[in-house]
């Protein structure tokens, strides 16, 4: 049985486990920074906002994560101090500066809109409903009337999942910067309508219950 809870509800430190699952989903996009996965775990672990990350457990192990950011801040930021500690002064400074353009950008949404990002599942747990369980949990959040997500056109599996969960496309835009943002999730409401196709990224939306 899959159990979902917010990260700050744990009474133990799960930052390394959460960072490891994030990298299961995004290491290919982030490997330009360093091929050493452990350095990325070190760079990210201290800047994960436990009040914005949701964690899925299966058989007692953390196997999935989903972050829900909002207009007050992002769930995971690129912190120069953390990156320098993990990678050294020069590489850490450059990496944090590049990633901050995407990870640290303020969100232009209303107070009652959540921006879903950093959705990832451990390789051995894929196909077992982990992402669905995370989404269903977050969609019950009393703060958010709507959720927004972003997905690249070529990610057909993700697009099918989001459509099944009730997301509808309302905009398209070219991918920009590091190709990690396009894999993140965001959402608005179903009153948004589709727009003409752009080059790559698509925005989808759904109302919460």
CSV table of C-alpha atoms in Angstrom, one decimal:
chain,number,residue,atom,x,y,z
A,1,UNK,CA,0.0,0.0,0.0
A,2,UNK,CA,1.3,3.5,-0.9
A,3,UNK,CA,1.3,6.0,1.9
A,4,UNK,CA,1.7,9.7,1.2
A,5,UNK,CA,2.5,12.5,3.7
A,6,UNK,CA,4.2,15.8,3.7
A,7,UNK,CA,7.9,15.7,4.3
A,8,UNK,CA,7.8,17.8,7.5
A,9,UNK,CA,5.5,15.2,9.1
A,10,UNK,CA,8.5,12.8,9.5
A,11,UNK,CA,10.2,12.6,12.9
A,12,UNK,CA,13.5,11.6,11.2
A,13,UNK,CA,15.7,13.3,8.7
A,14,UNK,CA,14.7,12.1,5.2
A,15,UNK,CA,16.5,14.8,3.2
A,16,UNK,CA,19.0,12.4,1.6
A,17,UNK,CA,16.3,9.9,0.7
A,18,UNK,CA,14.1,12.6,-0.9
A,19,UNK,CA,17.1,14.1,-2.8
A,20,UNK,CA,18.0,10.6,-4.0
A,21,UNK,CA,14.5,10.1,-5.4
A,22,UNK,CA,14.6,13.5,-7.1
A,23,UNK,CA,17.7,12.4,-8.9
A,24,UNK,CA,16.1,9.2,-10.0
A,25,UNK,CA,13.8,11.4,-12.0
A,26,UNK,CA,16.1,14.3,-13.0
A,27,UNK,CA,19.7,13.1,-13.0
A,28,UNK,CA,19.8,13.0,-16.8
A,29,UNK,CA,18.9,16.7,-17.0
A,30,UNK,CA,21.2,17.7,-14.1
A,31,UNK,CA,24.2,15.6,-15.0
A,32,UNK,CA,25.7,18.5,-17.0
A,33,UNK,CA,26.5,20.0,-13.6
A,34,UNK,CA,28.4,16.9,-12.4
A,35,UNK,CA,28.4,13.2,-13.2
A,36,UNK,CA,28.8,12.6,-9.4
A,37,UNK,CA,25.3,11.9,-8.2
A,38,UNK,CA,26.4,12.1,-4.5
A,39,UNK,CA,27.5,15.7,-5.0
A,40,UNK,CA,24.1,16.6,-6.3
A,41,UNK,CA,22.5,15.1,-3.3
A,42,UNK,CA,24.7,17.2,-1.1
A,43,UNK,CA,24.0,20.3,-3.1
A,44,UNK,CA,20.2,19.8,-2.9
A,45,UNK,CA,19.5,18.2,0.5
A,46,UNK,CA,19.7,21.3,2.7
A,47,UNK,CA,17.5,23.5,0.5
A,48,UNK,CA,14.5,21.1,0.1
A,49,UNK,CA,11.5,22.8,1.8
A,50,UNK,CA,9.9,20.1,3.9
A,51,UNK,CA,6.6,22.0,4.0
A,52,UNK,CA,6.3,21.9,0.2
A,53,UNK,CA,7.5,18.4,-0.6
A,54,UNK,CA,5.2,15.3,-0.4
A,55,UNK,CA,6.6,11.9,0.0
A,56,UNK,CA,5.3,8.5,-1.1
A,57,UNK,CA,6.3,5.3,0.8
A,58,UNK,CA,5.9,1.8,-0.4
A,59,UNK,CA,6.8,-1.2,1.8
A,60,UNK,CA,8.4,1.3,4.3
A,61,UNK,CA,10.7,2.9,1.7
A,62,UNK,CA,10.5,6.4,0.2
A,63,UNK,CA,9.9,5.8,-3.5
A,64,UNK,CA,8.2,9.0,-4.8
A,65,UNK,CA,8.2,12.7,-4.3
A,66,UNK,CA,6.1,15.7,-5.5
A,67,UNK,CA,6.6,19.3,-4.6
A,68,UNK,CA,3.9,22.0,-4.6
A,69,UNK,CA,5.3,25.5,-4.7
A,70,UNK,CA,3.4,28.7,-4.6
A,71,UNK,CA,3.8,32.4,-4.9
A,72,UNK,CA,5.5,32.6,-1.5
A,73,UNK,CA,8.5,30.6,-2.7
A,74,UNK,CA,9.9,27.5,-4.4
A,75,UNK,CA,10.1,24.0,-3.0
A,76,UNK,CA,13.8,23.6,-4.0
A,77,UNK,CA,16.2,26.4,-4.8
A,78,UNK,CA,19.7,26.5,-6.1
A,79,UNK,CA,21.7,27.8,-3.1
A,80,UNK,CA,25.2,29.0,-3.9
A,81,UNK,CA,26.6,28.1,-0.4
A,82,UNK,CA,25.2,24.5,-0.7
A,83,UNK,CA,26.6,24.1,-4.3
A,84,UNK,CA,30.0,25.4,-3.3
A,85,UNK,CA,30.1,23.0,-0.4
A,86,UNK,CA,29.3,20.1,-2.7
A,87,UNK,CA,31.4,21.0,-5.7
A,88,UNK,CA,33.9,23.6,-4.8
A,89,UNK,CA,34.1,27.4,-5.2
A,90,UNK,CA,34.2,27.8,-9.0
A,91,UNK,CA,32.0,24.9,-10.2
A,92,UNK,CA,29.5,25.3,-7.4
A,93,UNK,CA,29.2,29.1,-8.0
A,94,UNK,CA,28.6,28.6,-11.7
A,95,UNK,CA,26.2,25.7,-11.3
A,96,UNK,CA,24.1,27.5,-8.7
A,97,UNK,CA,23.9,30.6,-10.9
A,98,UNK,CA,22.8,28.6,-14.0
A,99,UNK,CA,20.2,26.6,-12.1
A,100,UNK,CA,18.8,29.5,-10.1
A,101,UNK,CA,17.4,31.0,-13.3
A,102,UNK,CA,14.9,28.2,-13.3
A,103,UNK,CA,14.7,26.9,-9.7
A,104,UNK,CA,14.5,30.2,-7.9
A,105,UNK,CA,12.2,32.2,-10.1
A,106,UNK,CA,9.2,33.7,-8.5
A,107,UNK,CA,5.8,32.3,-9.5
A,108,UNK,CA,3.2,34.6,-11.0
A,109,UNK,CA,0.1,32.7,-9.7
A,110,UNK,CA,-2.7,33.6,-7.3
A,111,UNK,CA,-2.6,32.7,-3.6
A,112,UNK,CA,-5.0,29.8,-4.2
A,113,UNK,CA,-2.9,28.2,-7.0
A,114,UNK,CA,-0.3,25.6,-6.4
A,115,UNK,CA,2.6,24.9,-8.8
A,116,UNK,CA,3.5,21.2,-9.0
A,117,UNK,CA,7.1,20.4,-9.7
A,118,UNK,CA,9.9,17.8,-8.9
A,119,UNK,CA,7.6,14.8,-9.5
A,120,UNK,CA,9.8,11.7,-9.4
A,121,UNK,CA,9.6,8.0,-8.7
A,122,UNK,CA,12.3,5.5,-7.9
A,123,UNK,CA,13.2,3.4,-10.9
A,124,UNK,CA,12.1,0.1,-9.1
A,125,UNK,CA,8.7,1.5,-8.2
A,126,UNK,CA,7.6,2.9,-11.5
A,127,UNK,CA,4.3,1.6,-12.9
A,128,UNK,CA,2.9,1.0,-9.5
A,129,UNK,CA,0.7,4.1,-9.1
A,130,UNK,CA,3.1,6.2,-7.0
A,131,UNK,CA,2.7,9.4,-9.0
A,132,UNK,CA,-1.0,9.0,-9.1
A,133,UNK,CA,-1.1,8.6,-5.3
A,134,UNK,CA,1.0,11.7,-4.8
A,135,UNK,CA,-1.2,13.8,-7.1
A,136,UNK,CA,-4.5,12.6,-5.6
A,137,UNK,CA,-3.1,13.5,-2.1
A,138,UNK,CA,-2.1,17.0,-3.2
A,139,UNK,CA,-5.3,17.7,-5.0
A,140,UNK,CA,-7.1,17.5,-1.7
A,141,UNK,CA,-5.0,20.4,-0.2
A,142,UNK,CA,-7.4,22.9,1.3
A,143,UNK,CA,-5.3,25.9,0.3
A,144,UNK,CA,-5.4,25.4,-3.4
A,145,UNK,CA,-8.4,25.9,-5.7
A,146,UNK,CA,-6.2,24.9,-8.6
A,147,UNK,CA,-2.9,23.3,-9.6
A,148,UNK,CA,-0.6,24.1,-12.5
A,149,UNK,CA,1.9,21.8,-14.2
A,150,UNK,CA,4.4,22.0,-17.0
A,151,UNK,CA,5.4,19.1,-19.2
A,152,UNK,CA,7.4,18.7,-22.4
A,153,UNK,CA,5.6,17.5,-25.5
A,154,UNK,CA,7.7,14.4,-25.9
A,155,UNK,CA,6.8,13.0,-22.5
A,156,UNK,CA,3.7,11.1,-23.6
A,157,UNK,CA,3.4,8.9,-20.5
A,158,UNK,CA,3.3,12.0,-18.3
A,159,UNK,CA,0.8,13.8,-20.5
A,160,UNK,CA,-1.5,10.7,-20.4
A,161,UNK,CA,-1.3,10.6,-16.6
A,162,UNK,CA,-2.1,14.3,-16.2
A,163,UNK,CA,-5.1,14.1,-18.6
A,164,UNK,CA,-6.4,11.1,-16.6
A,165,UNK,CA,-6.1,13.1,-13.4
A,166,UNK,CA,-8.2,16.0,-14.9
A,167,UNK,CA,-5.5,18.4,-16.2
A,168,UNK,CA,-6.3,20.3,-19.3
A,169,UNK,CA,-3.8,22.1,-21.6
A,170,UNK,CA,-4.1,25.9,-21.5
A,171,UNK,CA,-0.9,27.2,-23.1
A,172,UNK,CA,2.3,26.2,-24.9
A,173,UNK,CA,5.7,27.8,-24.9
A,174,UNK,CA,9.2,27.1,-26.0
A,175,UNK,CA,11.5,25.2,-23.6
A,176,UNK,CA,13.9,27.6,-22.0
A,177,UNK,CA,17.1,27.4,-20.1
A,178,UNK,CA,18.1,24.1,-18.6
A,179,UNK,CA,15.7,21.4,-19.8
A,180,UNK,CA,14.6,20.5,-16.3
A,181,UNK,CA,11.8,23.1,-16.0
A,182,UNK,CA,9.9,21.4,-18.8
A,183,UNK,CA,9.6,18.3,-16.8
A,184,UNK,CA,8.2,20.1,-13.8
A,185,UNK,CA,4.5,20.3,-13.0
A,186,UNK,CA,2.2,23.3,-12.5
A,187,UNK,CA,-1.6,23.8,-12.6
A,188,UNK,CA,-4.5,26.3,-12.9
A,189,UNK,CA,-8.2,25.8,-13.5
A,190,UNK,CA,-10.3,24.1,-16.1
A,191,UNK,CA,-11.7,27.4,-17.3
A,192,UNK,CA,-8.4,28.0,-19.1
A,193,UNK,CA,-8.6,27.1,-22.8
A,194,UNK,CA,-6.1,25.6,-25.2
A,195,UNK,CA,-3.9,27.8,-27.2
A,196,UNK,CA,-2.1,27.3,-30.6
A,197,UNK,CA,0.9,24.9,-30.4
A,198,UNK,CA,4.3,26.3,-29.6
A,199,UNK,CA,7.6,24.6,-30.0
A,200,UNK,CA,8.0,22.4,-27.0
A,201,UNK,CA,6.6,22.9,-23.5
A,202,UNK,CA,2.9,22.8,-22.6
A,203,UNK,CA,1.1,24.1,-19.6
A,204,UNK,CA,-1.8,22.1,-18.2
A,205,UNK,CA,-4.4,22.9,-15.5
A,206,UNK,CA,-7.0,21.4,-13.2
A,207,UNK,CA,-9.3,22.4,-10.4
A,208,UNK,CA,-8.9,20.8,-7.0
A,209,UNK,CA,-11.7,19.3,-5.0
